[in-house]
Amino acid sequence: MLTTPATRYRSFPPVQIPDRTWPDRQLTRPPIWLSTDLRDGNQALAQPMSIAQKQRLFKLLVDIGFKEIEVGFPSASQTEFDFVRQLIKQDLIPNDVTIQVLTQSREPLIRRTFEALLGAKRAIVHVYNATAPHFRRIVFGKTQAETVELATAAAQLIQDLADEQPETNWRFQYSPEVFTSTELNFAKEICDAVVEIWQPPAGLDVADRQVIINLPASVEVSLPNVFADQVEWMHRNLKGRDRITLSVHNHNDRGTATAAAELGQLAGADRVEGCLFGNGERTGNVDLVTLAMNFYTQGIHPGLDFSEMDAIAEVVKTCTQLPIHPRHPYVGELVHTAFSGSHQDAIRKGFAVQDPQGIWEVPYLPMDPADIGRSYEAVVRVNSQSGKGGMAFLLERDYGLALPRGLQIEFGQVVQQVMDVRDRDVQSSQGQSSQGQSTEMSGEQLWQLFQQTYGLATTGTRQYLRHRLEPMPDQSDAAGEENQRIQVWLQDNASEAPCLAGTGNGPIAAFIDALALPIQVMAFEERSLTTGEGAEAIAYIQLKATTTGQIRYGVGIHSNIVTASLLAVLSAVHRLQLHGQCPFQASSDNAPAPDHTAITP
Ligand code: KIV
Ligand code: ZN
């Protein structure tokens, strides 16, 4: 890059329009949409679409709800010509849809364009010529007068040929190419001259014979507010504005096409031309999906239907052979996904209180993914950035586990350890094959790790076999609670261990008594895990080893709530390192630590 870019590039001069009104306006209704996917979008493809691909995309555009579709440049190639003929001859254009075709301002091309349109019920003929000073000077060697002459001669020929084909309901569109770099006075002069030629036939209401003046940012060269000033200037100064549909056609060279098209509407544009997902020359045409969804998320229906966003994206990708970036607004694979723990936590809280019929207010999600046909599956994904929030979200959503906060913190640390090991493995294998190792953990993998950590699916030493609980009506504790006596049988490897017996003011207290271990119950919670037949209870207990001060959670799941709590106690005892004091801990000091990293990636 140059150290002094001013020697090569000039800053764009401001427009003198101090009484501009667009900054105080609001967008309250969508524009007329024109899709140019089949023309501008197609022209930008390394491999232009086949007729079959164009037909598929045309049908998609119709299904989305476009009423104006630029279908091609019929004088440019035989495929383009044949596609237009096929649409007309096979009657593939719905009655409420108008096709548009592009032509340069050259007689043979205009004639060929009209041949292509023979028999169309309705059509917009879109003619353009280059008006920007560097194009006039460098590319065409024409003066301003010669440039106007070219445009008006083309406009006149279009009018004459249309008059020869009265069976078609014609509309005409003119684009001063690279409007953004054209002197505003000259852009007005040439547009006025063209509009002057395209007079509505006598007796026809002006509303029925609107002329379209399209202002292309063929190359985006300024800030979007400057573009808005240019549009407002034209809007105010064009002759016969009441019979002009003012259109904008933004390219995205500076990455601000969306903003420019939106500000252009504030400044007076009635219509927007663009492509789905921003396909088009160089950096693309303005993305109509983003524009439409921007209306939608302001509570204004755009008149286009993206309820099946992913299916739409698939068709577009197949037809254009172009990928869509995972962070592309509204459609990218990752745009409704949070990896960061604080975001996930906020989203989880948002979902918990979101009224299904109310105003959407889930933090970090500007829209409900369900509105564009997406599930909530991808909203939270867990990696090493995620902390406890994402893990808790996935376990609750996929397995119905509402983990107590303390357990979230404890299990979050286990998850973090596994993720850190995975991150290291993936980083050290970068450049080599990572053997499919992912730094992300799915809900299923979390559940596997949870079961492994809390001994829910394992058969270690001394597993629970059965219990018997009896009331002791003649005994009560200090608070007057009736005591209970418990007998618990545990499995000792292959054989049954001697029965443990104890008493207490409830099954847990009785079991702790039976275990005769230096442990104390810190917290206990029990919930139902599933509902209906086969309902199961989940018990969470937090125990403290009084000798070491160590605190661990245990979890038990069972259809019987007492059994679930006994299992939770056993789970926590297994996790506490009781240093030989526990009769059924396989020598705690030597017990192998669970191999969390073995969770299948
Ligand atoms: O970008 C452009 O200038 C065009 C015109 C033909 C409208 O696509
Ligand atoms: Zn263009």
Coordinates of C-alpha atoms and ligand atoms in Angstrom, one line a residue:
M1 CA 0.0 0.0 0.0
L2 CA 1.1 3.6 -0.6
T3 CA 2.2 5.6 2.3
T4 CA 0.5 8.6 0.7
P5 CA -2.7 7.2 -0.9
A6 CA -3.8 10.8 -1.6
T7 CA -1.4 10.7 -4.6
R8 CA -3.6 8.0 -6.1
Y9 CA -7.1 8.3 -4.6
R10 CA -9.3 11.3 -4.2
S11 CA -11.9 11.7 -1.4
F12 CA -15.4 11.9 -2.8
P13 CA -16.8 15.5 -2.8
P14 CA -19.9 16.2 -0.7
V15 CA -23.2 17.1 -2.4
Q16 CA -24.3 20.7 -1.8
I17 CA -27.8 20.0 -0.4
P18 CA -27.7 21.6 3.1
D19 CA -31.5 21.4 3.5
R20 CA -31.4 17.6 3.0
T21 CA -34.5 15.9 4.5
W22 CA -33.6 12.2 4.4
P23 CA -31.9 12.1 7.9
D24 CA -35.3 12.9 9.5
R25 CA -37.3 10.3 7.6
Q26 CA -38.2 6.8 8.6
L27 CA -38.7 3.7 6.5
T28 CA -42.3 2.7 6.9
R29 CA -43.0 0.5 3.9
P30 CA -40.9 -1.7 1.7
P31 CA -39.8 -0.6 -1.8
I32 CA -40.8 -2.2 -5.0
W33 CA -38.3 -5.0 -5.3
L34 CA -36.6 -6.0 -8.5
S35 CA -34.4 -9.1 -8.5
T36 CA -31.6 -8.9 -11.0
D37 CA -30.2 -12.3 -10.0
L38 CA -30.8 -13.7 -13.5
R39 CA -29.1 -10.7 -15.2
D40 CA -26.6 -8.7 -13.1
G41 CA -26.0 -11.7 -10.8
N42 CA -25.7 -14.1 -13.7
Q43 CA -23.3 -11.7 -15.6
A44 CA -20.9 -12.0 -12.6
L45 CA -20.6 -15.7 -12.5
A46 CA -17.5 -17.5 -13.8
Q47 CA -19.9 -20.1 -15.2
P48 CA -23.1 -18.3 -16.3
M49 CA -26.3 -20.2 -15.4
S50 CA -27.8 -22.7 -17.9
I51 CA -31.3 -22.3 -19.0
A52 CA -32.4 -25.1 -16.6
Q53 CA -30.7 -23.3 -13.7
K54 CA -32.2 -19.9 -14.7
Q55 CA -35.6 -21.5 -14.8
R56 CA -35.1 -23.0 -11.3
L57 CA -34.0 -19.6 -10.0
F58 CA -36.9 -17.8 -11.7
K59 CA -39.4 -20.1 -10.1
L60 CA -37.7 -19.5 -6.7
L61 CA -37.9 -15.7 -7.2
V62 CA -41.6 -16.0 -8.1
D63 CA -42.2 -18.2 -5.0
I64 CA -40.5 -15.7 -2.8
G65 CA -42.8 -13.0 -4.0
F66 CA -40.9 -10.9 -6.5
K67 CA -43.2 -9.1 -8.9
E68 CA -40.4 -7.6 -11.1
I69 CA -37.6 -9.8 -12.2
E70 CA -34.8 -8.9 -14.6
V71 CA -34.5 -12.2 -16.4
G72 CA -31.5 -11.4 -18.7
F73 CA -29.7 -9.5 -21.4
P74 CA -31.2 -11.3 -24.4
S75 CA -29.0 -9.5 -27.0
A76 CA -25.9 -10.7 -25.2
S77 CA -26.0 -14.4 -25.9
Q78 CA -28.1 -17.1 -27.4
T79 CA -28.8 -18.7 -23.9
E80 CA -30.0 -15.4 -22.7
F81 CA -32.3 -14.9 -25.7
D82 CA -33.6 -18.5 -25.6
F83 CA -34.4 -18.2 -21.9
V84 CA -36.6 -15.2 -22.4
R85 CA -38.3 -16.9 -25.4
Q86 CA -38.9 -20.0 -23.2
L87 CA -40.5 -18.0 -20.4
I88 CA -42.9 -16.3 -22.8
K89 CA -43.6 -19.3 -25.1
Q90 CA -44.2 -21.7 -22.3
D91 CA -46.3 -19.2 -20.4
L92 CA -44.1 -19.5 -17.3
I93 CA -44.6 -15.9 -16.1
P94 CA -47.4 -15.5 -13.6
N95 CA -49.9 -12.7 -14.4
D96 CA -48.8 -10.6 -11.5
V97 CA -45.1 -10.8 -12.4
T98 CA -43.3 -8.5 -14.9
I99 CA -40.1 -9.5 -16.5
Q100 CA -37.4 -7.0 -17.2
V101 CA -34.6 -7.3 -19.8
L102 CA -31.4 -5.2 -20.2
T103 CA -30.1 -3.7 -23.4
Q104 CA -27.3 -1.4 -24.3
S105 CA -28.2 1.8 -26.2
R106 CA -27.3 0.3 -29.6
E107 CA -29.8 -0.2 -32.4
P108 CA -29.1 -3.8 -33.3
L109 CA -29.2 -4.8 -29.7
I110 CA -32.4 -3.0 -29.0
R111 CA -34.0 -4.7 -32.0
R112 CA -32.9 -8.1 -30.9
T113 CA -34.3 -7.3 -27.4
F114 CA -37.7 -6.7 -28.8
E115 CA -37.5 -9.9 -30.8
A116 CA -36.9 -11.8 -27.6
L117 CA -39.9 -10.1 -26.0
L118 CA -42.3 -10.9 -28.8
G119 CA -45.6 -12.1 -27.3
A120 CA -44.9 -11.1 -23.7
K121 CA -47.9 -9.9 -21.8
R122 CA -45.9 -7.4 -19.8
A123 CA -42.3 -6.3 -20.0
I124 CA -39.9 -3.7 -18.8
V125 CA -37.2 -2.7 -21.3
H126 CA -34.2 -1.5 -19.4
V127 CA -31.7 0.6 -21.4
Y128 CA -28.5 2.1 -20.1
N129 CA -25.4 4.0 -21.3
A130 CA -22.3 5.2 -19.5
T131 CA -22.6 8.8 -18.3
A132 CA -19.8 9.1 -15.8
P133 CA -17.0 11.5 -17.0
H134 CA -14.2 9.0 -16.9
F135 CA -16.2 6.6 -18.9
R136 CA -17.2 9.2 -21.4
R137 CA -13.6 10.3 -21.8
I138 CA -11.7 7.0 -21.4
V139 CA -14.0 4.3 -22.7
F140 CA -16.3 6.0 -25.3
G141 CA -14.6 9.2 -26.2
K142 CA -17.9 11.1 -26.2
T143 CA -18.9 14.5 -25.2
Q144 CA -21.9 15.1 -22.9
A145 CA -24.0 16.1 -25.9
E146 CA -23.1 12.9 -27.7
T147 CA -23.8 10.9 -24.6
V148 CA -27.3 12.5 -24.4
E149 CA -27.8 11.9 -28.1
L150 CA -27.0 8.1 -27.6
A151 CA -29.5 7.8 -24.8
T152 CA -32.3 9.7 -26.5
A153 CA -31.9 7.9 -29.8
A154 CA -32.1 4.6 -27.9
A155 CA -35.2 5.8 -26.0
Q156 CA -36.9 6.8 -29.2
L157 CA -36.2 3.5 -30.9
I158 CA -37.5 1.7 -27.9
Q159 CA -40.7 3.7 -28.0
D160 CA -41.1 3.1 -31.7
L161 CA -40.5 -0.7 -31.4
A162 CA -42.9 -0.9 -28.5
D163 CA -45.6 0.9 -30.5
E164 CA -45.2 -1.8 -33.2
Q165 CA -45.9 -4.6 -30.5
P166 CA -49.0 -3.1 -28.9
E167 CA -50.1 -6.6 -27.5
T168 CA -47.5 -6.1 -24.8
N169 CA -48.0 -3.9 -21.8
W170 CA -44.6 -2.0 -22.0
R171 CA -42.7 -0.1 -19.4
F172 CA -39.3 1.5 -19.9
Q173 CA -36.4 1.9 -17.6
Y174 CA -33.3 4.1 -18.1
S175 CA -30.0 3.8 -16.1
P176 CA -27.2 6.5 -16.3
E177 CA -24.4 4.1 -15.7
V178 CA -22.1 4.8 -12.8
F179 CA -24.6 7.4 -11.7
T180 CA -22.6 7.7 -8.5
S181 CA -19.7 9.2 -10.4
T182 CA -21.8 11.3 -12.8
E183 CA -22.1 15.0 -12.4
L184 CA -25.6 15.5 -10.8
N185 CA -26.6 18.2 -13.3
F186 CA -25.6 16.0 -16.2
A187 CA -27.4 12.9 -14.7
K188 CA -30.6 15.1 -14.4
E189 CA -30.1 16.4 -18.0
I190 CA -29.9 13.0 -19.6
C191 CA -32.7 11.4 -17.4
D192 CA -35.0 14.4 -18.2
A193 CA -34.3 14.0 -21.9
V194 CA -35.1 10.3 -21.9
V195 CA -38.3 10.8 -19.8
E196 CA -39.4 13.5 -22.2
I197 CA -39.4 10.9 -25.0
W198 CA -41.3 8.3 -23.0
Q199 CA -44.5 10.1 -22.8
P200 CA -47.6 8.1 -21.7
P201 CA -49.9 7.5 -24.6
A202 CA -52.9 9.8 -24.7
G203 CA -55.7 8.7 -22.4
L204 CA -53.4 6.5 -20.2
D205 CA -53.2 7.4 -16.6
V206 CA -49.7 8.4 -15.5
A207 CA -49.8 5.8 -12.8
D208 CA -50.2 3.2 -15.6
R209 CA -47.2 4.4 -17.6
Q210 CA -44.6 5.1 -15.0
V211 CA -41.1 5.5 -16.4
I212 CA -38.4 3.9 -14.2
I213 CA -35.3 6.0 -13.6
N214 CA -32.7 3.7 -12.1
L215 CA -29.7 5.3 -10.3
P216 CA -27.0 2.7 -10.3
A217 CA -24.1 2.8 -7.9
S218 CA -22.4 0.7 -10.6
V219 CA -19.3 1.2 -8.5
E220 CA -19.8 2.3 -4.9
V221 CA -17.5 5.3 -4.4
S222 CA -18.7 7.2 -1.4
L223 CA -20.2 7.0 2.1
P224 CA -23.8 6.0 2.1
N225 CA -24.9 9.4 3.3
V226 CA -23.4 10.9 0.2
F227 CA -25.3 8.5 -2.0
A228 CA -28.5 9.5 -0.1
D229 CA -27.7 13.1 -0.9
Q230 CA -27.3 12.3 -4.6
V231 CA -30.7 10.4 -4.6
E232 CA -32.4 13.2 -2.8
W233 CA -31.0 15.7 -5.2
M234 CA -32.4 13.7 -8.2
H235 CA -35.7 13.1 -6.4
R236 CA -36.1 16.8 -6.0
N237 CA -34.8 18.0 -9.4
L238 CA -36.0 15.4 -11.9
K239 CA -38.6 16.7 -14.3
G240 CA -42.0 14.8 -14.3
R241 CA -41.2 13.2 -10.9
D242 CA -44.8 12.2 -10.5
R243 CA -44.6 9.8 -13.4
I244 CA -41.2 8.5 -12.5
T245 CA -40.5 5.4 -10.4
L246 CA -37.2 6.2 -8.8
S247 CA -35.0 3.2 -8.4
V248 CA -31.6 2.5 -6.9
H249 CA -29.2 -0.2 -7.9
N250 CA -26.3 -0.5 -5.4
H251 CA -23.1 -2.4 -5.7
N252 CA -21.1 -3.1 -2.7
D253 CA -17.5 -2.0 -3.4
R254 CA -17.1 -0.3 0.0
G255 CA -19.2 -2.9 1.8
T256 CA -22.0 -0.4 2.5
A257 CA -24.5 -1.2 -0.2
T258 CA -27.2 -2.2 2.3
A259 CA -26.8 1.1 4.1
A260 CA -26.7 3.1 0.8
A261 CA -29.9 1.4 -0.5
E262 CA -31.7 2.0 2.8
L263 CA -30.6 5.7 3.0
G264 CA -31.5 5.9 -0.7
Q265 CA -35.0 5.0 0.1
L266 CA -35.2 7.6 2.9
A267 CA -34.0 10.0 0.2
G268 CA -36.8 9.3 -2.2
A269 CA -36.2 6.0 -4.0
D270 CA -39.3 3.9 -4.5
R271 CA -37.7 0.8 -5.8
V272 CA -34.5 -1.3 -5.2
E273 CA -32.7 -3.6 -7.5
G274 CA -30.4 -6.3 -6.2
C275 CA -29.7 -9.9 -5.8
L276 CA -30.3 -12.7 -3.3
F277 CA -27.4 -13.0 -0.8
G278 CA -25.6 -10.2 -2.6
N279 CA -24.4 -11.9 -5.7
G280 CA -23.3 -9.6 -8.5
E281 CA -20.3 -8.0 -10.2
R282 CA -17.2 -7.7 -8.1
T283 CA -18.3 -7.3 -4.4
G284 CA -21.9 -8.0 -5.5
N285 CA -25.2 -6.2 -5.9
V286 CA -27.0 -5.1 -2.7
D287 CA -28.3 -8.2 -0.9
L288 CA -32.1 -8.2 -1.1
V289 CA -32.4 -10.7 1.6
T290 CA -30.7 -8.5 4.1
L291 CA -32.7 -5.5 3.0
A292 CA -36.0 -7.4 3.3
M293 CA -35.1 -9.0 6.6
N294 CA -34.1 -5.6 7.9
F295 CA -37.6 -4.4 7.3
Y296 CA -39.0 -7.5 8.9
T297 CA -37.0 -7.1 12.1
Q298 CA -38.3 -3.5 12.3
G299 CA -41.9 -5.0 12.3
I300 CA -42.6 -4.2 8.6
H301 CA -43.4 -7.2 6.3
P302 CA -41.2 -6.8 3.3
G303 CA -43.6 -8.4 0.9
L304 CA -41.0 -11.2 0.3
D305 CA -41.2 -14.5 2.0
F306 CA -38.0 -16.0 3.5
S307 CA -39.8 -18.4 5.8
E308 CA -37.7 -21.3 4.3
M309 CA -34.4 -19.4 4.3
D310 CA -32.2 -22.5 4.2
A311 CA -34.0 -24.1 1.3
I312 CA -33.8 -20.8 -0.6
A313 CA -30.1 -20.6 0.1
E314 CA -29.6 -24.1 -1.2
V315 CA -31.3 -23.3 -4.5
V316 CA -29.3 -20.1 -4.9
K317 CA -26.0 -21.9 -4.1
T318 CA -26.7 -24.7 -6.5
C319 CA -27.7 -22.3 -9.3
T320 CA -24.8 -19.9 -8.9
Q321 CA -22.2 -22.4 -7.7
L322 CA -21.3 -19.8 -5.1
P323 CA -21.0 -20.4 -1.3
I324 CA -22.7 -18.2 1.3
H325 CA -20.4 -17.0 4.1
P326 CA -21.2 -18.6 7.5
R327 CA -21.5 -15.1 8.9
H328 CA -23.7 -13.6 6.1
P329 CA -26.6 -11.6 7.8
Y330 CA -29.7 -13.7 8.4
V331 CA -28.7 -16.7 6.4
G332 CA -25.1 -17.7 7.4
E333 CA -24.8 -21.0 9.2
L334 CA -23.4 -19.2 12.3
V335 CA -25.5 -16.1 12.6
H336 CA -27.9 -17.5 15.2
T337 CA -25.2 -19.3 17.2
A338 CA -23.4 -18.2 20.4
F339 CA -20.2 -19.8 21.5
S340 CA -19.4 -17.4 24.2
G341 CA -20.5 -18.3 27.7
S342 CA -21.9 -14.9 28.7
H343 CA -23.9 -14.7 25.5
Q344 CA -25.2 -18.3 26.0
D345 CA -26.2 -17.5 29.6
A346 CA -28.1 -14.4 28.4
I347 CA -29.8 -16.3 25.6
R348 CA -30.9 -19.1 28.0
K349 CA -32.4 -16.6 30.4
G350 CA -34.1 -14.8 27.4
F351 CA -35.6 -18.0 26.1
A352 CA -36.9 -18.9 29.6
V353 CA -39.0 -15.7 29.8
Q354 CA -39.8 -15.1 26.1
D355 CA -43.5 -14.9 25.5
P356 CA -44.1 -17.1 22.4
Q357 CA -46.7 -14.5 21.2
G358 CA -44.9 -11.4 22.5
I359 CA -42.3 -8.9 21.2
W360 CA -39.1 -10.8 20.6
E361 CA -36.6 -9.9 23.3
V362 CA -34.0 -12.7 23.5
P363 CA -30.6 -11.1 24.1
Y364 CA -28.1 -11.5 21.4
L365 CA -30.6 -12.9 18.9
P366 CA -32.0 -10.0 16.8
M367 CA -34.7 -12.2 15.5
D368 CA -36.4 -15.5 16.2
P369 CA -34.6 -18.1 14.0
A370 CA -37.9 -20.0 13.8
D371 CA -39.3 -17.2 11.6
I372 CA -37.0 -18.2 8.8
G373 CA -37.6 -21.9 9.3
R374 CA -34.7 -22.7 11.6
S375 CA -34.7 -24.7 14.8
Y376 CA -33.0 -23.6 18.0
E377 CA -30.5 -26.5 17.6
A378 CA -27.6 -24.2 16.5
V379 CA -28.4 -21.3 18.8
V380 CA -26.0 -22.5 21.5
R381 CA -22.8 -24.4 20.7
V382 CA -20.2 -25.4 23.2
N383 CA -16.5 -24.9 22.9
S384 CA -13.7 -23.9 25.2
Q385 CA -15.0 -20.3 25.2
S386 CA -18.4 -21.3 26.5
G387 CA -18.1 -21.7 30.2
K388 CA -21.0 -23.2 32.1
G389 CA -23.8 -21.3 30.4
G390 CA -23.8 -23.2 27.1
M391 CA -23.3 -26.6 28.7
A392 CA -26.3 -26.0 31.0
F393 CA -28.4 -24.8 28.1
L394 CA -27.7 -27.9 26.0
L395 CA -28.3 -30.3 28.8
E396 CA -31.5 -28.7 29.7
R397 CA -32.8 -28.3 26.1
D398 CA -31.8 -31.8 24.9
Y399 CA -32.0 -33.9 28.1
G400 CA -34.3 -31.9 30.4
L401 CA -31.7 -31.5 33.1
A402 CA -32.1 -28.2 35.1
L403 CA -28.7 -28.3 36.9
P404 CA -28.4 -26.5 40.2
R405 CA -26.0 -23.5 39.9
G406 CA -23.3 -25.2 42.1
L407 CA -23.4 -28.3 39.9
Q408 CA -23.2 -26.1 36.8
I409 CA -20.0 -24.6 38.2
E410 CA -18.6 -28.0 39.1
F411 CA -19.5 -29.8 35.9
G412 CA -18.5 -26.7 33.9
Q413 CA -14.9 -27.2 35.2
V414 CA -14.9 -30.8 34.0
V415 CA -16.1 -29.7 30.6
Q416 CA -13.5 -26.9 30.5
Q417 CA -10.7 -29.4 31.2
V418 CA -11.9 -31.7 28.3
M419 CA -12.2 -28.7 26.0
D420 CA -8.7 -27.4 26.9
V421 CA -7.2 -30.8 26.1
R422 CA -9.0 -30.9 22.8
D423 CA -7.9 -27.4 21.9
R424 CA -4.3 -28.4 22.6
D425 CA -4.7 -31.5 20.5
V426 CA -6.2 -29.7 17.6
Q427 CA -3.6 -26.9 17.8
S428 CA -0.8 -29.3 17.9
S429 CA -2.2 -31.2 14.9
Q430 CA -2.7 -28.1 12.8
G431 CA -0.9 -28.4 9.6
Q432 CA -1.2 -32.2 9.9
S433 CA -4.5 -34.0 9.7
S434 CA -6.6 -33.2 12.7
Q435 CA -8.3 -36.6 12.3
G436 CA -11.7 -35.1 12.5
Q437 CA -11.1 -33.9 16.0
S438 CA -13.4 -31.0 16.8
T439 CA -13.0 -28.3 19.5
E440 CA -16.7 -28.2 19.8
M441 CA -18.9 -30.4 22.1
S442 CA -22.3 -31.5 21.1
G443 CA -25.3 -32.0 23.5
E444 CA -24.9 -35.7 23.1
Q445 CA -21.2 -35.6 24.0
L446 CA -22.0 -33.4 27.0
W447 CA -24.6 -35.9 28.2
Q448 CA -22.0 -38.7 27.8
L449 CA -19.5 -36.8 29.8
F450 CA -22.1 -35.9 32.4
Q451 CA -23.1 -39.6 32.8
Q452 CA -19.5 -40.6 33.0
T453 CA -18.6 -37.9 35.6
Y454 CA -21.5 -38.7 37.9
G455 CA -21.4 -42.4 37.4
L456 CA -24.9 -42.6 35.9
A457 CA -24.0 -45.2 33.3
T458 CA -21.0 -46.9 34.9
T459 CA -20.9 -50.1 36.9
G460 CA -18.1 -49.5 39.3
T461 CA -17.6 -51.2 42.7
R462 CA -20.5 -51.2 45.1
Q463 CA -23.4 -50.3 42.9
Y464 CA -26.9 -49.9 44.3
L465 CA -29.1 -53.1 44.2
R466 CA -32.2 -52.4 46.3
H467 CA -33.3 -50.8 49.6
R468 CA -36.0 -51.2 52.2
L469 CA -37.4 -48.2 54.1
E470 CA -39.5 -48.6 57.2
P471 CA -41.1 -45.9 59.4
M472 CA -40.2 -45.9 63.1
P473 CA -43.4 -44.5 64.6
D474 CA -42.1 -44.7 68.1
Q475 CA -38.9 -42.7 67.3
S476 CA -38.6 -39.1 66.3
D477 CA -35.8 -36.6 66.0
A478 CA -35.3 -33.4 68.0
A479 CA -37.7 -31.5 65.7
G480 CA -40.4 -34.1 66.2
E481 CA -39.9 -35.6 62.7
E482 CA -40.6 -39.4 62.7
N483 CA -37.4 -41.4 62.1
Q484 CA -37.1 -43.9 59.3
R485 CA -34.9 -47.0 59.1
I486 CA -33.2 -47.9 55.9
Q487 CA -31.5 -51.1 54.7
V488 CA -29.5 -50.9 51.5
W489 CA -28.0 -53.7 49.5
L490 CA -25.1 -52.9 47.3
Q491 CA -23.4 -55.0 44.7
D492 CA -19.7 -55.7 45.5
N493 CA -18.2 -56.5 42.1
A494 CA -19.9 -59.8 41.2
S495 CA -21.5 -60.6 44.6
E496 CA -23.8 -58.9 46.9
A497 CA -22.3 -56.9 49.8
P498 CA -23.5 -57.1 53.3
C499 CA -26.6 -55.0 53.9
L500 CA -26.0 -51.5 55.3
A501 CA -28.5 -50.2 57.8
G502 CA -29.1 -46.8 59.4
T503 CA -31.8 -44.4 60.7
G504 CA -32.6 -40.8 60.2
N505 CA -35.5 -38.4 59.7
G506 CA -35.6 -39.2 56.0
P507 CA -34.2 -41.7 53.5
I508 CA -31.1 -39.6 52.8
A509 CA -30.3 -39.0 56.5
A510 CA -30.8 -42.7 57.1
F511 CA -28.6 -43.7 54.3
I512 CA -25.8 -41.3 55.4
D513 CA -26.1 -42.8 58.8
A514 CA -25.8 -46.3 57.3
L515 CA -22.7 -45.4 55.4
A516 CA -21.0 -44.2 58.5
L517 CA -18.7 -41.9 56.6
P518 CA -17.3 -38.5 57.5
I519 CA -19.7 -36.7 55.2
Q520 CA -22.3 -34.0 55.5
V521 CA -25.1 -33.0 53.2
M522 CA -24.7 -29.4 51.9
A523 CA -27.6 -29.2 49.4
F524 CA -30.2 -31.4 47.9
E525 CA -32.7 -31.0 45.0
E526 CA -35.0 -33.4 43.3
R527 CA -36.9 -32.8 40.1
S528 CA -38.9 -34.8 37.7
L529 CA -36.9 -35.5 34.5
T530 CA -39.6 -36.6 32.2
T531 CA -43.4 -36.5 32.4
G532 CA -46.1 -39.1 31.8
E533 CA -45.5 -42.8 31.7
G534 CA -42.0 -43.9 32.5
A535 CA -41.4 -40.6 34.3
E536 CA -38.1 -40.4 36.1
A537 CA -36.8 -38.3 39.0
I538 CA -33.4 -36.8 39.1
A539 CA -31.8 -36.0 42.4
Y540 CA -28.8 -33.7 42.9
I541 CA -26.9 -33.8 46.2
Q542 CA -23.9 -31.9 47.3
L543 CA -21.8 -33.6 50.0
K544 CA -18.9 -32.4 52.0
A545 CA -16.1 -34.6 53.3
T546 CA -15.8 -33.3 56.8
T547 CA -12.2 -34.5 57.1
T548 CA -10.9 -32.8 54.0
G549 CA -13.4 -30.1 53.4
Q550 CA -13.8 -31.3 49.8
I551 CA -17.2 -30.7 48.3
R552 CA -18.7 -32.7 45.4
Y553 CA -22.1 -33.1 43.7
G554 CA -23.7 -36.5 43.0
V555 CA -26.5 -37.2 40.7
G556 CA -29.1 -40.0 40.6
I557 CA -31.8 -40.8 38.2
H558 CA -34.5 -43.4 38.8
S559 CA -38.2 -43.8 38.4
N560 CA -38.5 -44.1 42.2
I561 CA -37.7 -40.8 43.9
V562 CA -36.1 -42.3 47.0
T563 CA -33.9 -44.5 44.9
A564 CA -32.9 -41.5 42.8
S565 CA -31.7 -39.8 46.0
L566 CA -29.8 -42.8 47.2
L567 CA -28.1 -43.1 43.8
A568 CA -27.2 -39.4 44.1
V569 CA -25.6 -40.0 47.5
L570 CA -23.6 -42.9 46.1
S571 CA -22.5 -40.8 43.1
A572 CA -21.2 -38.0 45.3
V573 CA -19.5 -40.4 47.7
H574 CA -17.7 -42.0 44.7
R575 CA -16.6 -38.6 43.6
L576 CA -15.3 -37.5 47.1
Q577 CA -11.8 -38.7 47.7
L578 CA -12.3 -40.2 51.2
H579 CA -8.8 -41.6 51.4
G580 CA -9.5 -45.2 52.4
Q581 CA -12.4 -44.3 54.7
C582 CA -15.0 -45.4 52.3
P583 CA -15.6 -49.1 52.4
F584 CA -16.7 -49.2 48.8
Q585 CA -14.4 -46.7 47.1
A586 CA -11.9 -48.9 45.2
S587 CA -9.0 -47.4 47.3
S588 CA -9.7 -43.7 46.5
D589 CA -6.1 -42.8 46.2
N590 CA -5.5 -45.4 43.5
A591 CA -8.9 -45.1 41.8
P592 CA -8.3 -44.2 38.1
A593 CA -9.6 -40.7 37.3
P594 CA -12.4 -40.9 34.8
D595 CA -11.0 -40.5 31.3
H596 CA -13.1 -37.5 30.1
T597 CA -11.0 -37.0 27.1
A598 CA -12.1 -40.3 25.8
I599 CA -15.6 -38.9 24.9
T600 CA -16.0 -39.5 21.2
P601 CA -15.5 -36.3 19.3
Ligands
KIV1 O1 -24.4 -1.6 -12.2 C1 -24.9 -1.1 -13.2 O2 -24.6 0.0 -13.6 C2 -25.8 -1.9 -14.0 C3 -26.6 -1.2 -15.0 C4 -26.7 -1.9 -16.2 C5 -27.9 -0.8 -14.4 O3 -25.9 -3.1 -13.7
ZN2 ZN -25.2 -3.5 -11.7

